[in-house]
XYZ file of N, CA and C in Angstrom:
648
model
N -0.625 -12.182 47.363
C -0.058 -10.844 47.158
C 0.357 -10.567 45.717
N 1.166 -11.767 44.779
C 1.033 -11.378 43.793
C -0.111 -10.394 42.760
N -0.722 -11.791 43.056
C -1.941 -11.405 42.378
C -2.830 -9.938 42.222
N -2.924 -9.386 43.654
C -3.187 -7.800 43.739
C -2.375 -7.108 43.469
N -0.849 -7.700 43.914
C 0.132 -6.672 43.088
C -0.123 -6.452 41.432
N -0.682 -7.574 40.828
C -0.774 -7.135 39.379
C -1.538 -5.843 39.076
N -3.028 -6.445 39.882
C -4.025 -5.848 39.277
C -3.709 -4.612 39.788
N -2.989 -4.138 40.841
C -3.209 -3.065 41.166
C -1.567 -1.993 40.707
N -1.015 -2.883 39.973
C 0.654 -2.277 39.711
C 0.034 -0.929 38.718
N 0.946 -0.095 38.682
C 1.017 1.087 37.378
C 2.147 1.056 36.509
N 2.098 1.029 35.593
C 2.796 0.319 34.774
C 4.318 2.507 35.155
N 5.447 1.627 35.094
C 5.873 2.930 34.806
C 6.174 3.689 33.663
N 6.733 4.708 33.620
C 7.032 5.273 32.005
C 7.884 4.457 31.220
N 8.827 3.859 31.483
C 9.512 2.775 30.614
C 9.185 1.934 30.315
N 8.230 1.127 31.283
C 7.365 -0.025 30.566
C 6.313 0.687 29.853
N 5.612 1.941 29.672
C 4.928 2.346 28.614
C 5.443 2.174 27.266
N 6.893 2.912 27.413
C 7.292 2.652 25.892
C 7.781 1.550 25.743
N 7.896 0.918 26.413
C 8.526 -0.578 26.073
C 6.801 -1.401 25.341
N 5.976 -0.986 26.067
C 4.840 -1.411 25.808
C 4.387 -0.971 24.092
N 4.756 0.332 24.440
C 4.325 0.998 22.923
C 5.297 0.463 21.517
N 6.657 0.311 22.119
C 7.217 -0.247 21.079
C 7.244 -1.107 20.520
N 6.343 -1.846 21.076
C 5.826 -3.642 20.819
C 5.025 -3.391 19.889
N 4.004 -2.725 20.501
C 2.842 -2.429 19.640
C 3.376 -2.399 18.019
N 3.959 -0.924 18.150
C 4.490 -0.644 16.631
C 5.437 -1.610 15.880
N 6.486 -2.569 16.151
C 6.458 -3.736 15.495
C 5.740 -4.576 15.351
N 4.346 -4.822 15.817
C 3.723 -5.586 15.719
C 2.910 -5.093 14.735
N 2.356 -3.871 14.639
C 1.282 -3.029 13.598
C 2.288 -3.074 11.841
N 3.578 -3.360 12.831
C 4.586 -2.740 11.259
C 4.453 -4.392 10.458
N 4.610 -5.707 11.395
C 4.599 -6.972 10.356
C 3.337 -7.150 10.318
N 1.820 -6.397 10.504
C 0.684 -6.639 9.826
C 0.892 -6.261 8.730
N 1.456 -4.812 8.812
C 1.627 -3.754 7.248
C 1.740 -4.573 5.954
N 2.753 -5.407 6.734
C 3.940 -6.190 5.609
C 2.911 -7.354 5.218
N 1.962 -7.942 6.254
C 1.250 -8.907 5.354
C 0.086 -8.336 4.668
N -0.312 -7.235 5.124
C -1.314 -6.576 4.113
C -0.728 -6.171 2.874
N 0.476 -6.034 2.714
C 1.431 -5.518 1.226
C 1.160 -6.515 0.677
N 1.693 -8.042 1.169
C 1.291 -9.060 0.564
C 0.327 -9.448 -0.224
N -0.777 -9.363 0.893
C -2.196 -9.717 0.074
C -2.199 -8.666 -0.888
N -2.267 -7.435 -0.873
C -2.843 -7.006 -1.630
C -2.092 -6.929 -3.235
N -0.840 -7.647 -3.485
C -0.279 -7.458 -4.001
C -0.489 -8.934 -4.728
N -1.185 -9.852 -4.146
C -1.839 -11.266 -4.546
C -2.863 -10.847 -5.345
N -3.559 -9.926 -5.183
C -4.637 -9.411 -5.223
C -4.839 -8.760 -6.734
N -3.245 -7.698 -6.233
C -3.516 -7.072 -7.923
C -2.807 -7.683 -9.255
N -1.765 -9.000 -9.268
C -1.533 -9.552 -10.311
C -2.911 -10.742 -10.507
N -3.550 -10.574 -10.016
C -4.743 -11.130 -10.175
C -5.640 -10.354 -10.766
N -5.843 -9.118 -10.805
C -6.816 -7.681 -11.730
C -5.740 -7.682 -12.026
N -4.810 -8.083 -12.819
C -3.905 -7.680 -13.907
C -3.994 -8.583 -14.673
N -4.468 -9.758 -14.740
C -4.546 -11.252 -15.581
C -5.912 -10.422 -15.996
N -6.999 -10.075 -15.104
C -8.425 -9.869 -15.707
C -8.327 -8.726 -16.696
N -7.642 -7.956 -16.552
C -7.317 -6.563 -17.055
C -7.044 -7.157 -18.745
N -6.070 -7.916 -18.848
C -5.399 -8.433 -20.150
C -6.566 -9.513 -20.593
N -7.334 -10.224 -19.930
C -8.422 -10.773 -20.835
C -9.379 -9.619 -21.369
N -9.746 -8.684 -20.196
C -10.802 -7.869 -20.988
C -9.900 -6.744 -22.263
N -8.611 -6.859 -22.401
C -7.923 -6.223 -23.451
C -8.031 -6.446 -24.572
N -7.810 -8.119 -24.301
C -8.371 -8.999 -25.762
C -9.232 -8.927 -26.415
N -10.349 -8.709 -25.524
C -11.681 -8.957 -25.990
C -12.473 -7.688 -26.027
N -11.284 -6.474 -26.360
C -11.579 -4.988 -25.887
C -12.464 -4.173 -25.493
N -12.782 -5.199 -24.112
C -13.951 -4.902 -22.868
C -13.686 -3.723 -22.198
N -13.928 -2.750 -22.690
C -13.498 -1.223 -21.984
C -13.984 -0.497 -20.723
N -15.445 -1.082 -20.520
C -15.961 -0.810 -19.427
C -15.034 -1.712 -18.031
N -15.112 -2.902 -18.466
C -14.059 -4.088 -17.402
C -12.926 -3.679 -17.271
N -12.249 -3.019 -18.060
C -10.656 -2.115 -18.266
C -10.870 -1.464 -17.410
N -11.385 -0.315 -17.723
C -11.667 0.897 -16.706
C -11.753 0.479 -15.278
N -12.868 -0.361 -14.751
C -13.191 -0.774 -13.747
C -12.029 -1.388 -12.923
N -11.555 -2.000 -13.823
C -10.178 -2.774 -13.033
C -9.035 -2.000 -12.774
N -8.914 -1.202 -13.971
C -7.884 -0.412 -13.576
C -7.830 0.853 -12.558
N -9.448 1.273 -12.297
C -9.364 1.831 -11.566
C -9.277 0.547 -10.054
N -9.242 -0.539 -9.567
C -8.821 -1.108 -8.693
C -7.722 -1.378 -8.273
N -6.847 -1.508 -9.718
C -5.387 -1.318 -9.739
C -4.930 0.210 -9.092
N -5.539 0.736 -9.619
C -4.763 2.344 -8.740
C -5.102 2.209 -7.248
N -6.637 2.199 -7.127
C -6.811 1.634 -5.621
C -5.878 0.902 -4.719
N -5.406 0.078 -5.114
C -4.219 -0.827 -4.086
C -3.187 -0.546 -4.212
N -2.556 -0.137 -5.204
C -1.300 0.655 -5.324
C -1.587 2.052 -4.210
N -2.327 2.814 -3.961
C -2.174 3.779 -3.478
C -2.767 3.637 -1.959
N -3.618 2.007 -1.787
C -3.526 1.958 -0.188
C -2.125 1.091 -0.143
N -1.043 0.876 -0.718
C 0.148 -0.079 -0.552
C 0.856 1.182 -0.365
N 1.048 2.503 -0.929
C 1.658 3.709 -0.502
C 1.573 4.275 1.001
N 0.137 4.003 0.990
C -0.759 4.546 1.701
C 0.283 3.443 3.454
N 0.091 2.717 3.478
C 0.604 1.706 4.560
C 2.148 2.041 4.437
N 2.559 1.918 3.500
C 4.294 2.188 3.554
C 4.800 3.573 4.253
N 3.811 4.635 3.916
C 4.201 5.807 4.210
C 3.213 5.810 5.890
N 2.667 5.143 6.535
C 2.233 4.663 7.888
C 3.245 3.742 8.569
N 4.215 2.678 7.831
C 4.951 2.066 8.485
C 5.953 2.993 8.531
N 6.644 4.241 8.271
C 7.587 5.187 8.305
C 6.956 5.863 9.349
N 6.228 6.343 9.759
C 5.463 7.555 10.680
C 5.422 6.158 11.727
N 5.526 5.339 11.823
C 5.751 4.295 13.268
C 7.285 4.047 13.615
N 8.252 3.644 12.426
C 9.266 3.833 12.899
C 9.709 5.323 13.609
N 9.464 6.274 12.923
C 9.550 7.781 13.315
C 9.204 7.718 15.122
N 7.936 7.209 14.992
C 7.589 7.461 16.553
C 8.293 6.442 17.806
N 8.874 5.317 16.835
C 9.638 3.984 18.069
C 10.818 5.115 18.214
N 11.240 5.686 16.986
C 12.592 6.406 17.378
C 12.466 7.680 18.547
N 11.470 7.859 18.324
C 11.349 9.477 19.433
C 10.583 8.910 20.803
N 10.337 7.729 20.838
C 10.085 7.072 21.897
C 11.780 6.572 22.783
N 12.581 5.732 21.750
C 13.389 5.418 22.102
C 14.763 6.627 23.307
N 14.286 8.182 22.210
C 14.901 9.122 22.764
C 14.417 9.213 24.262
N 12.998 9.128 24.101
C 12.053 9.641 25.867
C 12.966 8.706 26.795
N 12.968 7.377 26.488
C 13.460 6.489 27.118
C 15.166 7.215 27.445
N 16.229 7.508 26.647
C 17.851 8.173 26.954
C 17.401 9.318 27.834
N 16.364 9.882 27.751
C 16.491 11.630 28.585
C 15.619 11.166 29.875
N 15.066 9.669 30.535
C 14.835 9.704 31.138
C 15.714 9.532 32.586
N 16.615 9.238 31.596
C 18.105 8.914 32.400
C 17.933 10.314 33.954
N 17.372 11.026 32.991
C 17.683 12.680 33.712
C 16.228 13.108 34.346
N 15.472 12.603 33.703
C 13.863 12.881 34.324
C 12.972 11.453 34.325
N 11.876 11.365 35.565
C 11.479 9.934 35.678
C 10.152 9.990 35.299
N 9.843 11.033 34.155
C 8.543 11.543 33.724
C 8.704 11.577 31.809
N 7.561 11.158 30.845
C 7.801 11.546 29.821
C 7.769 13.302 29.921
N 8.212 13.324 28.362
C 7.791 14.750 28.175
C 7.050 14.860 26.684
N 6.172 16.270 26.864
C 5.589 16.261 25.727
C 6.082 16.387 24.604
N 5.984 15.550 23.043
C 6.442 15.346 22.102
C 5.645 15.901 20.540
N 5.726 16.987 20.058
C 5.156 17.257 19.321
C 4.705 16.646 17.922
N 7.049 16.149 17.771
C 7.073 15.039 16.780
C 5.964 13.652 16.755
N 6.055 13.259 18.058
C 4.941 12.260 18.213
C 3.581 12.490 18.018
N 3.275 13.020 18.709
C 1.811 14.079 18.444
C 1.571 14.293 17.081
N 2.774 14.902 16.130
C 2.363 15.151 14.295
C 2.189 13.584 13.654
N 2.588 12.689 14.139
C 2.391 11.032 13.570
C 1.429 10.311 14.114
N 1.498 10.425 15.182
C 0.063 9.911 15.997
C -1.612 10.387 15.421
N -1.418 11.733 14.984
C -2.301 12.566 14.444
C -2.554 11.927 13.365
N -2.011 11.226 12.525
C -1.604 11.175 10.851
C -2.334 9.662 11.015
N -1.530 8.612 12.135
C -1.535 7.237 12.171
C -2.737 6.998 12.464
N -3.728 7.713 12.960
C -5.078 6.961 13.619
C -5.764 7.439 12.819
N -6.126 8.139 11.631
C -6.444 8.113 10.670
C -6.432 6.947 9.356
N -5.861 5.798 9.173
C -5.135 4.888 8.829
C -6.186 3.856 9.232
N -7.295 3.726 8.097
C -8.293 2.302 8.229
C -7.310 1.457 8.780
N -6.657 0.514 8.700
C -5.785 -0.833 8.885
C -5.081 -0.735 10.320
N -4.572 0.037 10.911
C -4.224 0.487 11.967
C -4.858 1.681 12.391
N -6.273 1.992 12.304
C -6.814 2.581 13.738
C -7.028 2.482 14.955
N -7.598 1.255 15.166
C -7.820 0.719 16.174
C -6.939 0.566 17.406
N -5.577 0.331 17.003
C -4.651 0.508 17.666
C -3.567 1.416 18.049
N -3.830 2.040 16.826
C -3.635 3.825 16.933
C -3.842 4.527 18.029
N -5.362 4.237 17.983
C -6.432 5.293 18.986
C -6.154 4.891 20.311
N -5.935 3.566 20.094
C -5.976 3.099 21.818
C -4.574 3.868 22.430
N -3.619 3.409 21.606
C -1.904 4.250 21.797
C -1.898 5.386 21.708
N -2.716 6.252 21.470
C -2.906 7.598 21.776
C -3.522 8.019 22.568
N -4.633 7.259 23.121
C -5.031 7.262 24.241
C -3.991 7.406 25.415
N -3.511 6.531 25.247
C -2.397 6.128 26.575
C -1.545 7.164 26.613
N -1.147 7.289 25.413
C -0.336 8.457 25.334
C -0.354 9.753 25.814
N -1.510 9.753 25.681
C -2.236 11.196 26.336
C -2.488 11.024 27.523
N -2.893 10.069 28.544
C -2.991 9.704 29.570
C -1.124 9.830 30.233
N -0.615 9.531 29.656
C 0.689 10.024 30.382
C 1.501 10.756 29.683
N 0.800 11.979 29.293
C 1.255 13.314 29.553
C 2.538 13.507 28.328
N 2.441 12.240 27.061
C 3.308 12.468 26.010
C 2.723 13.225 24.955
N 2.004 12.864 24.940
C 0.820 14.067 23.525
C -0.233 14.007 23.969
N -0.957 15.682 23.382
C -2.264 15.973 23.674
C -2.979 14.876 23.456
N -4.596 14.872 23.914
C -5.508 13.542 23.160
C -6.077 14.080 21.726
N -5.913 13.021 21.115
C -6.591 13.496 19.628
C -8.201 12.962 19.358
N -8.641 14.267 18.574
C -9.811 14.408 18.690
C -10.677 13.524 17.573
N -9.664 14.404 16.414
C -10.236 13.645 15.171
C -9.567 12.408 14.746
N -10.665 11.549 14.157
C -9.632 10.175 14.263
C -10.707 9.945 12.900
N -11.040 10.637 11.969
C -11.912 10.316 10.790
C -10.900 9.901 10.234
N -11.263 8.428 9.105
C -10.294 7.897 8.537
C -9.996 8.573 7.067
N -8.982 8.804 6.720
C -8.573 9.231 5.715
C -8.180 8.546 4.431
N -9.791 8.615 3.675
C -9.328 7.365 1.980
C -9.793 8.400 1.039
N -10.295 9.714 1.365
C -10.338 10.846 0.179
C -9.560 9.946 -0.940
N -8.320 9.869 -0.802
C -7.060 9.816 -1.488
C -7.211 9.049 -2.652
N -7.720 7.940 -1.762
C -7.435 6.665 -2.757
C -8.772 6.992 -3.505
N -10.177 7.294 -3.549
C -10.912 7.273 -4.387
C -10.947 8.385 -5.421
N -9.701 9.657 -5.306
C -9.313 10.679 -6.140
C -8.601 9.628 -7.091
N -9.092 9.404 -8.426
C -8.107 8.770 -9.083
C -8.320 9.938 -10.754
N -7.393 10.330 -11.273
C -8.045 11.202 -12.604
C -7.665 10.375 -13.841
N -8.814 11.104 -14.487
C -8.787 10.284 -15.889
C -7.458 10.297 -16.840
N -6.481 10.664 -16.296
C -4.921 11.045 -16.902
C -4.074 9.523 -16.191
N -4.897 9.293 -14.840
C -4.454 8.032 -14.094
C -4.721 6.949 -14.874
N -6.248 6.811 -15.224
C -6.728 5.742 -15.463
C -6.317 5.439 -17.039
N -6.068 6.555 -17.975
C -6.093 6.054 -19.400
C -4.531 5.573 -19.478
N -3.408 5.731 -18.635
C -2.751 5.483 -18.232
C -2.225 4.065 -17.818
N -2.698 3.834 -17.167
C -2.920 2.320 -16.911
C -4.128 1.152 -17.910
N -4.793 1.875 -18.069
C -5.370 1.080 -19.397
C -4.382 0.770 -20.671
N -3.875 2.084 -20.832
C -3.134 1.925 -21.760
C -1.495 0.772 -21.708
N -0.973 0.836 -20.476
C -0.137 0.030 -20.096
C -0.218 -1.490 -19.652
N -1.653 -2.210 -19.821
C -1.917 -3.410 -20.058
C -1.649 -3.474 -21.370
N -2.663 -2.605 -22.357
C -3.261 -2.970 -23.464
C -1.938 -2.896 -24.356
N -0.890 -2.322 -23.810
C 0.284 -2.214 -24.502
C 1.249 -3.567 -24.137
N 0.916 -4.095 -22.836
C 1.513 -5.261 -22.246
C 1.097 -6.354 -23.084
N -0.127 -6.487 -23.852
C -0.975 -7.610 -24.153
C -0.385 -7.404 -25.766
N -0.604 -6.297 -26.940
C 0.034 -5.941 -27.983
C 1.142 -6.454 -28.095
N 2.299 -6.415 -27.384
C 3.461 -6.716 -27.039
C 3.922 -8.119 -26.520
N 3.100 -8.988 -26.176
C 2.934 -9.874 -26.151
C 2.389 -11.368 -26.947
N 1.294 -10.434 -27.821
C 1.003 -11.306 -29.068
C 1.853 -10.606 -29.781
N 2.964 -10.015 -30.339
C 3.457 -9.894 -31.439
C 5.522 -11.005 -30.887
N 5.633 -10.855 -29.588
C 6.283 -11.525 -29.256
C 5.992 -13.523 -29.718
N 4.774 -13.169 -29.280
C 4.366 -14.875 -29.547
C 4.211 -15.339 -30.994
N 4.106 -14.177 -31.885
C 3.867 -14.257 -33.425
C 5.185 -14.749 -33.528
N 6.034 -13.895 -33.340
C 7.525 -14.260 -33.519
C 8.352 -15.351 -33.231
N 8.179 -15.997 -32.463
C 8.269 -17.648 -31.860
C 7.378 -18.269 -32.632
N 6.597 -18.147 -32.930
C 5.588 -19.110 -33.681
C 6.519 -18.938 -35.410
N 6.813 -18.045 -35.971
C 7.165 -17.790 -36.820
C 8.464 -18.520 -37.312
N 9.164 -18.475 -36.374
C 10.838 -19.042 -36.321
C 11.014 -20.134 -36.229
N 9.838 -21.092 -35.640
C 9.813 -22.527 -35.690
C 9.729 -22.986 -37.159
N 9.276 -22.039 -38.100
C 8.931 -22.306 -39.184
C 9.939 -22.418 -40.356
N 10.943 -23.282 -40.953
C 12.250 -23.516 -41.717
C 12.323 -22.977 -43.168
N 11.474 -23.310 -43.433
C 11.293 -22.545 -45.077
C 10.278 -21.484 -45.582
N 10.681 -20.642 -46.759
C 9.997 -19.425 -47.202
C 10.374 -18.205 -46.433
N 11.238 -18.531 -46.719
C 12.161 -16.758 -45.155
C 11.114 -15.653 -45.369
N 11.088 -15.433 -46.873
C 10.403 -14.313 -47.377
C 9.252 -14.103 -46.988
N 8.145 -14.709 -47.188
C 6.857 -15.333 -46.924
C 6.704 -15.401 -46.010
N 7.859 -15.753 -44.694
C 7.478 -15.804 -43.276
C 7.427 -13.955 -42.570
N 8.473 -13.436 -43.471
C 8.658 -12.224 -43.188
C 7.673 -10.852 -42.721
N 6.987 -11.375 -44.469
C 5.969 -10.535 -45.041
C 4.580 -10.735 -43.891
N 4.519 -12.103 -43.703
C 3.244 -12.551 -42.841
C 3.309 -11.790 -41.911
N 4.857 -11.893 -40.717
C 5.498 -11.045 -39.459
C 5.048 -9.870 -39.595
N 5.294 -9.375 -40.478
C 4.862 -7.355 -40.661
C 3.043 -7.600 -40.547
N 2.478 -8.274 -41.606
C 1.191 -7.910 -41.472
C 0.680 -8.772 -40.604
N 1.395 -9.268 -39.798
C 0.242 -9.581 -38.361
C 1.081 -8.525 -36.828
N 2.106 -8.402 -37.359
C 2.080 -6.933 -36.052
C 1.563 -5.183 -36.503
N 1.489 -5.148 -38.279
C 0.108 -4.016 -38.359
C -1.369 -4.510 -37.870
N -1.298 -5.656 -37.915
C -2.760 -5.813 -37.718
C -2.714 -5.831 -36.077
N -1.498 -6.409 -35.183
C -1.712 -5.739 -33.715
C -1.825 -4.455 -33.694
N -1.294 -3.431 -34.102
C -0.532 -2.192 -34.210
C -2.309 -1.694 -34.184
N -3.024 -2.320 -35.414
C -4.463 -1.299 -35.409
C -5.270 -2.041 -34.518
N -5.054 -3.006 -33.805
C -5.685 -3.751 -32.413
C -5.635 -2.542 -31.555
N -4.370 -2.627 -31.432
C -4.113 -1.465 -30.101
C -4.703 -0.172 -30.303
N -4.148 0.539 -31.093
C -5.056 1.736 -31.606
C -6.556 1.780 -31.322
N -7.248 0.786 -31.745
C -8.524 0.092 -31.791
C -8.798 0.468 -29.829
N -8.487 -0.036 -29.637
C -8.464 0.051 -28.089
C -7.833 0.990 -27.503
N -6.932 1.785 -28.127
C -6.797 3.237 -26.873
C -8.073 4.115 -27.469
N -8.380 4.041 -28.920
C -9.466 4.935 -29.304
C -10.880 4.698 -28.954
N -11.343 3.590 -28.624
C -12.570 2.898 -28.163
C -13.068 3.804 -27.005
C-alpha cells in the first residue's frame, strides 16, 4: 500500500511550495558557484590583458577586454536572477500565511513578473521552465510562453565600454612598472641626484608607453 500510495499521492499546495522553495535555494548556491568560476576566470583575462599591454598587443586587448565585460555583465546578470528568486521564495512564503484562510493557491502576478524574467536566464532555465510549469499547473501563474533566452545584453558592449577597460589595465600595468622603478631605485645608496634624474626619465618614458598605447 505504501508503495501505490506514493505513486499515486498529489502532492498538496504546501508541499508545492515547500517543493518550490527548495528548488530556489538550490538554483541560488549554483548562482554563487557560477560567481565563483567566473570570477577565476576573469583574474585570469586580466593577467593576459597586462601581458598583451606590455607588448602593446591591441588586437589581444580588445579581445580580452571585451571578455572581461562579458562576465562582469553575466555576474550582474545572475545576481540580479538570484534577487528575482528570493522575491519569488518571499511571495511564495506569503501563499503559504493566506493559506491559513484558503486551501488553494492564488494567482500571483508578482510571481508571474519573475518567473517571466527567470526562465529566460541561460544558467537557470531549465529549472525555471519546469517551475513554471508546475506553477501554472496549479493555478499560481499563467503558463509562459516565451522562454527565449536573453544575452542581447551581454554581447551589446560599446566602444566607450571597451576603451575603457583597455585603458584601465594599461593604466594598471604603467603604474606598476613605475612603482617597481621605484623600489628598484631605493635599494640603491649613493648618487641621490643621479638616482633622481634616472626616476623622472624612466616614468616619462612610461608616461609615453602609455600614451603609446591608448593612441595605438
Amino acid at each position: 500500500m505504501p508503495l501505490f500510495g506514493n505513486i499515486f499521492h498529489k502532492e498538496t499546495p504546501e508541499e508545492e511550495v515547500r517543493k518550490w522553495t527548495r528548488t530556489l535555494r538550490s538554483e541560488q548556491r549554483k548562482i554563487e558557484l557560477q560567481v565563483t568560476k567566473i570570477r577565476r576566470e576573469e583574474a585570469k583575462v586580466k593577467i593576459s590583458m597586462k601581458q598583451a599591454a606590455k607588448q602593446n598587443d591591441q588586437v589581444a586587448m580588445r579581445m580580452l577586454a571585451k571578455e572581461m565585460i562579458r562576465s562582469r555583465k553575466a555576474v550582474n546578470r545572475m545576481y540580479a536572477s538570484k534577487a528575482q528568486m528570493n522575491s519569488v521564495s518571499m511571495q511564495l512564503q506569503n501563499q503559504l500565511s493566506q493559506m491559513k484562510m484558503s486551501s488553494s493557491l492564488k494567482k500571483s502576478s508578482e510571481i508571474m513578473k519573475e518567473m517571466n524574467s527567470l526562465v529566460k536566464v541561460k544558467e537557470i532555465q531549465q529549472s525555471m521552465m519546469a517551475m513554471s510549469k508546475e506553477m501554472a499547473k496549479a493555478g499560481l501563474i499563467e503558463e509562459i510562453m516565451n522562454d527565449t533566452i536573453d544575452e542581447a545584453l551581454d554581447d551589446d558592449i560599446s566602444d566607450t565600454e571597451l576603451e575603457n577597460e583597455v585603458n584601465k589595465v594599461v593604466m594598471d600595468v604603467v603604474q606598476g612598472q613605475m612603482e617597481g622603478a621605484r623600489v628598484g631605485a631605493s635599494r640603491i645608496p649613493t648618487m641621490q641626484q643621479q638616482e633622481e634624474a634616472a626616476e623622472d626619465e624612466g616614468d616619462d618614458e612610461l608616461m609615453e608607453k602609455f600614451n603609446a598605447l591608448r593612441n595605438s
